[in-house]
PDB file of C-alpha atoms in Angstrom:
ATOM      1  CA  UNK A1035       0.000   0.000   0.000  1.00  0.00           C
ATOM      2  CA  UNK A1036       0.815   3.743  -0.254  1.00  0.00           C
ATOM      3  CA  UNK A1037       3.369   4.738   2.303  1.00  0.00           C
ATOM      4  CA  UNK A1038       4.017   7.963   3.943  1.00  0.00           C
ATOM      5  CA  UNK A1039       6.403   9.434   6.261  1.00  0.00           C
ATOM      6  CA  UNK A1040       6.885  12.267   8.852  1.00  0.00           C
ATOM      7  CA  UNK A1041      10.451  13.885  10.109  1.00  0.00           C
ATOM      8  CA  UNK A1042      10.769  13.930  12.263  1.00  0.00           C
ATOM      9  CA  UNK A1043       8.993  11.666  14.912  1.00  0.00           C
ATOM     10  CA  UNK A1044       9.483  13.946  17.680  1.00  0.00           C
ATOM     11  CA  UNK A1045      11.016  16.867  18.581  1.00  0.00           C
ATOM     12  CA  UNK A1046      12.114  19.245  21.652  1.00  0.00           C
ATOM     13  CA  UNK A1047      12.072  22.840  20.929  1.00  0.00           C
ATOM     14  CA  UNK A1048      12.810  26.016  23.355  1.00  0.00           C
ATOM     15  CA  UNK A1049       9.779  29.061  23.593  1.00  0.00           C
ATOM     16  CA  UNK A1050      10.106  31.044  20.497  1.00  0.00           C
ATOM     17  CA  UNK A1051      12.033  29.086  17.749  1.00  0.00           C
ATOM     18  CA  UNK A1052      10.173  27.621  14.574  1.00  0.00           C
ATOM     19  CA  UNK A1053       9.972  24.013  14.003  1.00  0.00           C
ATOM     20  CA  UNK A1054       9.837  21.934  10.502  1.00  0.00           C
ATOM     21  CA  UNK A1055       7.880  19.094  10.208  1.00  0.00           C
ATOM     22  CA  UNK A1056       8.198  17.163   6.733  1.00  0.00           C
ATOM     23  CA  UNK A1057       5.413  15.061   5.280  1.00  0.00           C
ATOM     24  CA  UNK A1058       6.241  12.841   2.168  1.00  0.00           C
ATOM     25  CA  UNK A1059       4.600   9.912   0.284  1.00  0.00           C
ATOM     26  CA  UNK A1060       7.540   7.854  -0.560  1.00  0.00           C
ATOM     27  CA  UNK A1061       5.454   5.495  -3.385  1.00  0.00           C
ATOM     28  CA  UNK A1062       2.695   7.904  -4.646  1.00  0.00           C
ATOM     29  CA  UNK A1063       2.049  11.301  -6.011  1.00  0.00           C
ATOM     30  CA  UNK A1064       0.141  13.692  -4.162  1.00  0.00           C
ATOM     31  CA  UNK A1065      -1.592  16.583  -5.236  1.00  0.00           C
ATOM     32  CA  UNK A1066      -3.383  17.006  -2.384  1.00  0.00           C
ATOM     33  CA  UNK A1067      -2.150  16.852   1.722  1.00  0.00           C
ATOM     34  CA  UNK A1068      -3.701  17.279   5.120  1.00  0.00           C
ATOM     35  CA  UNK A1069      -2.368  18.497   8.434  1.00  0.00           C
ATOM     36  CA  UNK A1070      -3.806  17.175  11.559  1.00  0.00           C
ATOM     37  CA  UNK A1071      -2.991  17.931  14.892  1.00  0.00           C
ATOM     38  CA  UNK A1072      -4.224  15.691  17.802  1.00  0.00           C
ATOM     39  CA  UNK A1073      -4.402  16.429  21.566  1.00  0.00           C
ATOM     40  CA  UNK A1074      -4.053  13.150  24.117  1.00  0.00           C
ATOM     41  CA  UNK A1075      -7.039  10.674  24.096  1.00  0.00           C
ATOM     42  CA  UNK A1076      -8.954  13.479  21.344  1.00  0.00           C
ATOM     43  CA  UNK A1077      -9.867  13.618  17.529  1.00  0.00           C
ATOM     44  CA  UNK A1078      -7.810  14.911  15.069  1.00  0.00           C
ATOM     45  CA  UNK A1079      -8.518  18.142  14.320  1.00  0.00           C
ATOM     46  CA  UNK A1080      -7.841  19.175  10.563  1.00  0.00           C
ATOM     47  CA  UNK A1081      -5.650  22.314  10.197  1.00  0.00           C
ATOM     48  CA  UNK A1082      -5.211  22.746   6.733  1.00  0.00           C
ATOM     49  CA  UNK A1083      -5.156  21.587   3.578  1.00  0.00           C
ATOM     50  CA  UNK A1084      -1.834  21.735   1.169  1.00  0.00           C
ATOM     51  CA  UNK A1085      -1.668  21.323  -2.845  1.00  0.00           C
ATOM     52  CA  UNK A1086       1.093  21.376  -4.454  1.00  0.00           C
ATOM     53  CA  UNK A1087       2.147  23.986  -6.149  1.00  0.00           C
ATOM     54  CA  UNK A1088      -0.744  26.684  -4.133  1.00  0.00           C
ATOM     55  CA  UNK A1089      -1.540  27.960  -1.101  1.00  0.00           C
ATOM     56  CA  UNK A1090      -2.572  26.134   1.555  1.00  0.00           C
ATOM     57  CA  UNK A1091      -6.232  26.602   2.715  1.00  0.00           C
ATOM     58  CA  UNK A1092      -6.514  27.064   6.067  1.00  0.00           C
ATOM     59  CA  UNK A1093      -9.528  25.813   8.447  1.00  0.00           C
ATOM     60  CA  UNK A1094     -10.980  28.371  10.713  1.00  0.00           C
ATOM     61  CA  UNK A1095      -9.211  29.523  13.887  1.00  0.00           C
ATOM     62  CA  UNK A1096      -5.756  28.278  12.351  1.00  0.00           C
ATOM     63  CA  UNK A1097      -3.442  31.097  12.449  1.00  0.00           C
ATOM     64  CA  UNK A1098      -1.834  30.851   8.897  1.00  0.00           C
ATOM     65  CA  UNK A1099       1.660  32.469   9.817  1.00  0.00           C
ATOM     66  CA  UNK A1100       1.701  30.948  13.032  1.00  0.00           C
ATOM     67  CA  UNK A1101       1.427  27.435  11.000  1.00  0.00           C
ATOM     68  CA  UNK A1102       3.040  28.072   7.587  1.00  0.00           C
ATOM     69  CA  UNK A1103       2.181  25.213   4.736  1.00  0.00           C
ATOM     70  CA  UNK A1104       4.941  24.592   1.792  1.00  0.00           C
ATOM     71  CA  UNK A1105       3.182  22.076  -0.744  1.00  0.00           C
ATOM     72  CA  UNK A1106       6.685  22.137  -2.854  1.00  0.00           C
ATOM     73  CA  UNK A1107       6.383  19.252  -5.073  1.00  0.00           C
ATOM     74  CA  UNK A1108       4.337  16.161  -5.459  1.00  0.00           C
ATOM     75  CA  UNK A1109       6.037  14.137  -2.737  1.00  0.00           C
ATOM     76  CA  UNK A1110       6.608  16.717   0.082  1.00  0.00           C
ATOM     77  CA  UNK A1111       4.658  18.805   2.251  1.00  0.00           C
ATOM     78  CA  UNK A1112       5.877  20.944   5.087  1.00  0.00           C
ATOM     79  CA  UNK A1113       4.524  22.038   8.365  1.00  0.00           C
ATOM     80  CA  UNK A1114       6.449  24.951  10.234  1.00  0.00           C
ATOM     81  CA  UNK A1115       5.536  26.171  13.595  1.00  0.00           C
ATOM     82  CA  UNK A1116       6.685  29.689  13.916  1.00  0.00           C
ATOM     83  CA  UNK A1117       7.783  30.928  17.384  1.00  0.00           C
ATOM     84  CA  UNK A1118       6.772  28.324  19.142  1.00  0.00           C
ATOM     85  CA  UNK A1119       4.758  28.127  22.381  1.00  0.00           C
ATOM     86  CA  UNK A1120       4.299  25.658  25.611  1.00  0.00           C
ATOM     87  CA  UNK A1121       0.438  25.382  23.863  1.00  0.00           C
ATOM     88  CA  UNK A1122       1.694  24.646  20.669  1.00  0.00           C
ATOM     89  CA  UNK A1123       2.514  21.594  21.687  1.00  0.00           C
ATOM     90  CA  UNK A1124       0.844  18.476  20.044  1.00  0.00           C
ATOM     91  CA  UNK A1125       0.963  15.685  18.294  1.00  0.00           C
ATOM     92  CA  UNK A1126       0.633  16.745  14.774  1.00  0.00           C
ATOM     93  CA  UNK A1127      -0.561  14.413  11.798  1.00  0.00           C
ATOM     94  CA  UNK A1128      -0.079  14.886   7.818  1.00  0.00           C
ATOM     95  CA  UNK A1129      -1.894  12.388   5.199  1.00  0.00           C
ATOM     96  CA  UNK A1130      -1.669  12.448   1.527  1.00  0.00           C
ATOM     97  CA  UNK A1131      -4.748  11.681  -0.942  1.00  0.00           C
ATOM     98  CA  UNK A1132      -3.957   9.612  -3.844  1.00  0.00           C
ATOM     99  CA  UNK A1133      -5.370  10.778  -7.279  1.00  0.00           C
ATOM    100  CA  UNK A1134      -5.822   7.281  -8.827  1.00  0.00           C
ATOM    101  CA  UNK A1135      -8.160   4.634  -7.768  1.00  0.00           C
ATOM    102  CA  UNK A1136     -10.550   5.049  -4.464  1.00  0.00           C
ATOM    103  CA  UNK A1137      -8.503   8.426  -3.771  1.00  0.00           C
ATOM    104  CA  UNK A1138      -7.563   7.225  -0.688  1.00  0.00           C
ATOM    105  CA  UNK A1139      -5.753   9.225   2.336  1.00  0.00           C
ATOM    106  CA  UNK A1140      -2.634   7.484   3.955  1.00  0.00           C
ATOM    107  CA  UNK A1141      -1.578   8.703   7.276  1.00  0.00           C
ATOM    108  CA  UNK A1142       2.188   9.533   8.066  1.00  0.00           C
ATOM    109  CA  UNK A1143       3.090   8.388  11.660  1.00  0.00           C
ATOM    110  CA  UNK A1144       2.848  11.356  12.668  1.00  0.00           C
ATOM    111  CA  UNK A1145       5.340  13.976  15.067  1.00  0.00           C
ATOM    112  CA  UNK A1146       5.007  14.596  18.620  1.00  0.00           C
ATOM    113  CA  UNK A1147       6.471  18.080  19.168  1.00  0.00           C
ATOM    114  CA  UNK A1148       6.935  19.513  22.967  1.00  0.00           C
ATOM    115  CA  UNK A1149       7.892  23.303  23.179  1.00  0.00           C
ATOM    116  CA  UNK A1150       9.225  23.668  26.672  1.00  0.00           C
TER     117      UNK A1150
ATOM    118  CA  UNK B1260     -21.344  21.720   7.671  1.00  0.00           C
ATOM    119  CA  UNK B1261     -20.457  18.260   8.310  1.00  0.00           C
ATOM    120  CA  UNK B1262     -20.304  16.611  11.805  1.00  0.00           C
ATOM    121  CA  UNK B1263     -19.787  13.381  13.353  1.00  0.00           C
ATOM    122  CA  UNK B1264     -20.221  12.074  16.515  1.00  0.00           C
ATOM    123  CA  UNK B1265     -19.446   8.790  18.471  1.00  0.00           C
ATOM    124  CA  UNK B1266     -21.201   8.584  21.467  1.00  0.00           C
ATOM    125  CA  UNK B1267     -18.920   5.907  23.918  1.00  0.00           C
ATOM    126  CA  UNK B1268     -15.763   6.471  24.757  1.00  0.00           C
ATOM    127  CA  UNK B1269     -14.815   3.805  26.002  1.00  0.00           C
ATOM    128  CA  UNK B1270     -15.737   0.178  25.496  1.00  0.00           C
ATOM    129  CA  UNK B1271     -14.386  -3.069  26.239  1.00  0.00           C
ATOM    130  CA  UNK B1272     -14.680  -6.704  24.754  1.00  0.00           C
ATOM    131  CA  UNK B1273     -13.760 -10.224  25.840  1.00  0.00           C
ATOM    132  CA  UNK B1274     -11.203 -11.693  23.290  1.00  0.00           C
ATOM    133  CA  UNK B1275     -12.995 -13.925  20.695  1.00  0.00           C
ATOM    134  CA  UNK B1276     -16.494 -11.901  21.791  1.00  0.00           C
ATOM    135  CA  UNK B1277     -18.018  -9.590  19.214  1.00  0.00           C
ATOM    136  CA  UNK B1278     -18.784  -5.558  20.210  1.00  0.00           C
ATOM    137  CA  UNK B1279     -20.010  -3.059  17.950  1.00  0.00           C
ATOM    138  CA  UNK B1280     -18.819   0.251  18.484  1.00  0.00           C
ATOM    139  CA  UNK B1281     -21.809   3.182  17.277  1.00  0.00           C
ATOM    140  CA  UNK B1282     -21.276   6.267  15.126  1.00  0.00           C
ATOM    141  CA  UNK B1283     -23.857   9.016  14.083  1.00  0.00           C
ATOM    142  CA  UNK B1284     -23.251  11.751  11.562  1.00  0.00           C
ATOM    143  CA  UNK B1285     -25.061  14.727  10.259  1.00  0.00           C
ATOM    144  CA  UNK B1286     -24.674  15.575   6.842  1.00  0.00           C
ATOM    145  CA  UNK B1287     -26.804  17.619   4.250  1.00  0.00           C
ATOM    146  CA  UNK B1288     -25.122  15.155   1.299  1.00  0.00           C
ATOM    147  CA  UNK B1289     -26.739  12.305  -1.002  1.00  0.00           C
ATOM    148  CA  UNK B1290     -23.317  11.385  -1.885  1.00  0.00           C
ATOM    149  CA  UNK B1291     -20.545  11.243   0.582  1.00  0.00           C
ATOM    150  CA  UNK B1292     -17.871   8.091   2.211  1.00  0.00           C
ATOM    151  CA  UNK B1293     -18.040   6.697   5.709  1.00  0.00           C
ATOM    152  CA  UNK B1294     -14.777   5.211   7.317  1.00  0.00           C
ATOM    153  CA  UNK B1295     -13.882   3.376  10.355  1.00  0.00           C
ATOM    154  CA  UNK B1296     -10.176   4.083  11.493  1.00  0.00           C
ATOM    155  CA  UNK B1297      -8.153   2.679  14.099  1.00  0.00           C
ATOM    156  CA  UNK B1298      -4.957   4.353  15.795  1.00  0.00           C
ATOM    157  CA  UNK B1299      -2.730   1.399  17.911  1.00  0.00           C
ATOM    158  CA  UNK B1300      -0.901   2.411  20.668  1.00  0.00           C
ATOM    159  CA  UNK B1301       1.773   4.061  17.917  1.00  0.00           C
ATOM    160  CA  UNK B1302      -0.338   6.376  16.785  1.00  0.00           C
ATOM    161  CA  UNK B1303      -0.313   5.378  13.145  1.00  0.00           C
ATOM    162  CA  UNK B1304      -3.889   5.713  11.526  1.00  0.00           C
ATOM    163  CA  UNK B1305      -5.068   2.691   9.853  1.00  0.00           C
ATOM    164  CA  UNK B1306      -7.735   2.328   7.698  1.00  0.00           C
ATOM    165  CA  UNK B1307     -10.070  -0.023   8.770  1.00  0.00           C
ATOM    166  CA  UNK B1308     -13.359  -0.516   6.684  1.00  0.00           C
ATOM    167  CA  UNK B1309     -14.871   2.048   4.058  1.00  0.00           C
ATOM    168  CA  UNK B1310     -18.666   2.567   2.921  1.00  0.00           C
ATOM    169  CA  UNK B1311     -19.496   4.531  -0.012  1.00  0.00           C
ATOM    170  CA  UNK B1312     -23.124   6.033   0.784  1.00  0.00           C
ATOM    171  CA  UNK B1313     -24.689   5.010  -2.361  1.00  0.00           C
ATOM    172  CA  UNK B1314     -24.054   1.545  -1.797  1.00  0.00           C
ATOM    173  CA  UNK B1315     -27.072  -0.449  -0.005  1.00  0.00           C
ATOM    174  CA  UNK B1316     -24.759  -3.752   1.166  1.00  0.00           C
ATOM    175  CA  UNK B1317     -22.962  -3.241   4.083  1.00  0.00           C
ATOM    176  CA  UNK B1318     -18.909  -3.423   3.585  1.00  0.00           C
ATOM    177  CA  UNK B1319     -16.926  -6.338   5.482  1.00  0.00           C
ATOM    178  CA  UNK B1320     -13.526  -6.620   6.083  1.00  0.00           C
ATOM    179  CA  UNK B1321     -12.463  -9.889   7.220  1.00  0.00           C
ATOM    180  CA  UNK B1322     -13.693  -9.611  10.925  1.00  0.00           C
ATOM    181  CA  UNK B1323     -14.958  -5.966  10.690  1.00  0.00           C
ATOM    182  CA  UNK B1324     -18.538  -5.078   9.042  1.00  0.00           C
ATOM    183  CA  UNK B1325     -20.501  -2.439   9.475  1.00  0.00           C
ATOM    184  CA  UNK B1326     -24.090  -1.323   9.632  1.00  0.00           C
ATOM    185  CA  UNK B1327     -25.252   1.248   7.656  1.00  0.00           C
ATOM    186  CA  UNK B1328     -28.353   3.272   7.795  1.00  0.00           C
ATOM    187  CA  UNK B1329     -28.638   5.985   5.348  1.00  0.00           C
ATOM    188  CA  UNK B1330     -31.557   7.823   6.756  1.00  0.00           C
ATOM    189  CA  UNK B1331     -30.859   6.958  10.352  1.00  0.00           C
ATOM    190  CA  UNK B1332     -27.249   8.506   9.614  1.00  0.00           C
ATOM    191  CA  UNK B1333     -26.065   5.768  11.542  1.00  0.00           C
ATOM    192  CA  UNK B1334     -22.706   3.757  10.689  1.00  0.00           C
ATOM    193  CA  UNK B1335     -21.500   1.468  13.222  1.00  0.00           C
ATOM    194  CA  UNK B1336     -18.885  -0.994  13.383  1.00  0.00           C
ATOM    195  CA  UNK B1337     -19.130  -4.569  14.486  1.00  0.00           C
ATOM    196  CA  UNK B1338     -15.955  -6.340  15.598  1.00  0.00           C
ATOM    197  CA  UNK B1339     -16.299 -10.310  15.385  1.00  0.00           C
ATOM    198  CA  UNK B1340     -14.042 -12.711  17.466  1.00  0.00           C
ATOM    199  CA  UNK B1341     -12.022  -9.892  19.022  1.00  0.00           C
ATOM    200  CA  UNK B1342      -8.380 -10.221  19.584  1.00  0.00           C
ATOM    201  CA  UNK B1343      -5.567  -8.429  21.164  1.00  0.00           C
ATOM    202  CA  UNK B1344      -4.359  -6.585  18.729  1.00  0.00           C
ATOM    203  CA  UNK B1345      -7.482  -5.053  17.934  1.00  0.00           C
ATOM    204  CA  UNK B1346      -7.330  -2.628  21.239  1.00  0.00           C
ATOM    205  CA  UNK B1347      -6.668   0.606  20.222  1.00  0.00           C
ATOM    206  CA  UNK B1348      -8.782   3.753  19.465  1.00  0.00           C
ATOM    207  CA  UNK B1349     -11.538   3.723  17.029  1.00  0.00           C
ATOM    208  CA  UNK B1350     -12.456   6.557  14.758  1.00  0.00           C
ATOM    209  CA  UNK B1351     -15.522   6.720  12.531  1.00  0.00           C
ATOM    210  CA  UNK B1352     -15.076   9.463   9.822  1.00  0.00           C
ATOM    211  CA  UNK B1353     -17.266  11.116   6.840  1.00  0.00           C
ATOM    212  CA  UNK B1354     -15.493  12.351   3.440  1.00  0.00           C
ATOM    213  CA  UNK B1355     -17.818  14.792   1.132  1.00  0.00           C
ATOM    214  CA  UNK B1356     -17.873  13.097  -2.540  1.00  0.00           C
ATOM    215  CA  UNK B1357     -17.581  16.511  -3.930  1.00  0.00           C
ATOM    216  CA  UNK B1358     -17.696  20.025  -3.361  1.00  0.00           C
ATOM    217  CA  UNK B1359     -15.605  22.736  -1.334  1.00  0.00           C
ATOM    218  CA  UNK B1360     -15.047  20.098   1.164  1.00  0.00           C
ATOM    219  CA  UNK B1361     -14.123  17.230  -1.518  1.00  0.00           C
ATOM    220  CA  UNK B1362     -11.744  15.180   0.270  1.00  0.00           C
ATOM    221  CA  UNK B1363     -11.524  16.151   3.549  1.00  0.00           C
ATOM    222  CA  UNK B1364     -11.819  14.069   6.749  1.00  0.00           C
ATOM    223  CA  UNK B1365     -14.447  14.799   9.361  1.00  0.00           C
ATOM    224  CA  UNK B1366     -13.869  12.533  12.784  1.00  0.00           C
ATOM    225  CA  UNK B1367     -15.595  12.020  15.799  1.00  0.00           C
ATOM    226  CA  UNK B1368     -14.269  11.972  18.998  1.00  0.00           C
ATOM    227  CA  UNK B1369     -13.278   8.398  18.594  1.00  0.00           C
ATOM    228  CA  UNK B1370     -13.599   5.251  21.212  1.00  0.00           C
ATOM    229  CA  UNK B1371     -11.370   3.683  23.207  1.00  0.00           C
ATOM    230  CA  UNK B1372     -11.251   0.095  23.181  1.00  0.00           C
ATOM    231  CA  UNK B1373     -10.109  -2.525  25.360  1.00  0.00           C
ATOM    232  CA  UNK B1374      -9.682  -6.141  24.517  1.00  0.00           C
ATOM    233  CA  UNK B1375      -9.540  -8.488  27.686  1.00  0.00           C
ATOM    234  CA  UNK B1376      -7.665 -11.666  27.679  1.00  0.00           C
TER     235      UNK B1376
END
């Protein structure tokens, strides 16, 4: 099946400093990729949604430059947090639709990210 | 808009037992997908079972089916001969089949479920 993968799986970060979060499906093309972010024992809660080669469209009450999207080519997606913050931190989830068959999403593993 | 909602959070099963875990959803649509998804321990969303709404037959997987109702709204899971490996959390989820919203995942709150031994 389609694989994709998130880097990295966790990371530590200090108040203020942005974080990068990469998303890519190693086997497929995708046009089209989600970010989720998911609080312990919740739902995932969709962010945004990133196609290559356009802005991302953001959901409402996501701060688009605190969470900036970069839909670069057909394999990679990127997530930065900007200035990070304590409440910022979450586990945060990508998936990539395919555009052939049942246009499936495929989940990355997802990265934990704790701003201290 | 779209919304889901699973209304246990927690259930548990006997291993080899059968439990059905119970999702409602609210949706203006004809023509949407349903999905059950399960998240392990790791964290790693699998797909579980997937209903296009325009289908009448219920899908089965193996030892997951479901039961749909269109006009109830109602899309629950049934889990036959549970084993270990199927503890985890449970999410039901609707996809639009077009539109604005083409593509995008709406969850509920999802289900915890425990498999005794």
């Amino acid at each position: 099946g389609a694989v994709v993968s998130q880097h990295p799986s966790r990371v530590i970060c200090k108040s203020g400093t942005s974080v990068k979060i990469e998303c890519r499906s190693l086997d497929f093309q995708a046009t089209t990729m989600f970010w989720y972010r998911q609080f312990p024992k919740k739902s995932l809660m969709l962010m945004a949604t990133s196609n290559e080669g356009s802005k991302a469209t953001y959901e409402q009450g996501v701060e688009k430059d605190k969470f900036l999207i970069n839909h670069a080519s057909l394999t990679l997606s990127t997530l930065t947090v900007t200035s990070a913050h304590p409440e910022d931190s979450s586990f945060y989830i990508c998936s990539a639709r395919t555009s052939f068959g049942r246009n499936e999403q495929f989940f990355g593993p997802g990265t934990r990210l704790t701003v201290l | 808009a779209q919304t889901v909602t699973q209304s246990q959070p927690e259930m548990s099963v006997q291993e080899a037992e059968t439990v059905t875990l119970s999702c409602t959803y609210d949706t203006s649509e004809s023509d949407y997908y349903l999905f059950w998804y399960k998240q392990p321990p790791s964290r790693q969303m699998i797909l579980v079972i997937r209903q296009e709404a325009y289908k009448q037959q219920n899908a089965t997987e193996n030892r997951f089916s479901v039961n749909f109702q269109k006009a109830a709204k109602s899309f629950s899971l049934k889990i036959s001969d549970s084993q270990l490996g199927d503890a985890a959390m449970y999410f039901c989820a609707y996809r639009s089949a077009r539109g604005t919203s083409y593509g995008k995942l709406t969850f509920g709150q999802g289900t915890i479920l425990t498999v005794h031994p």
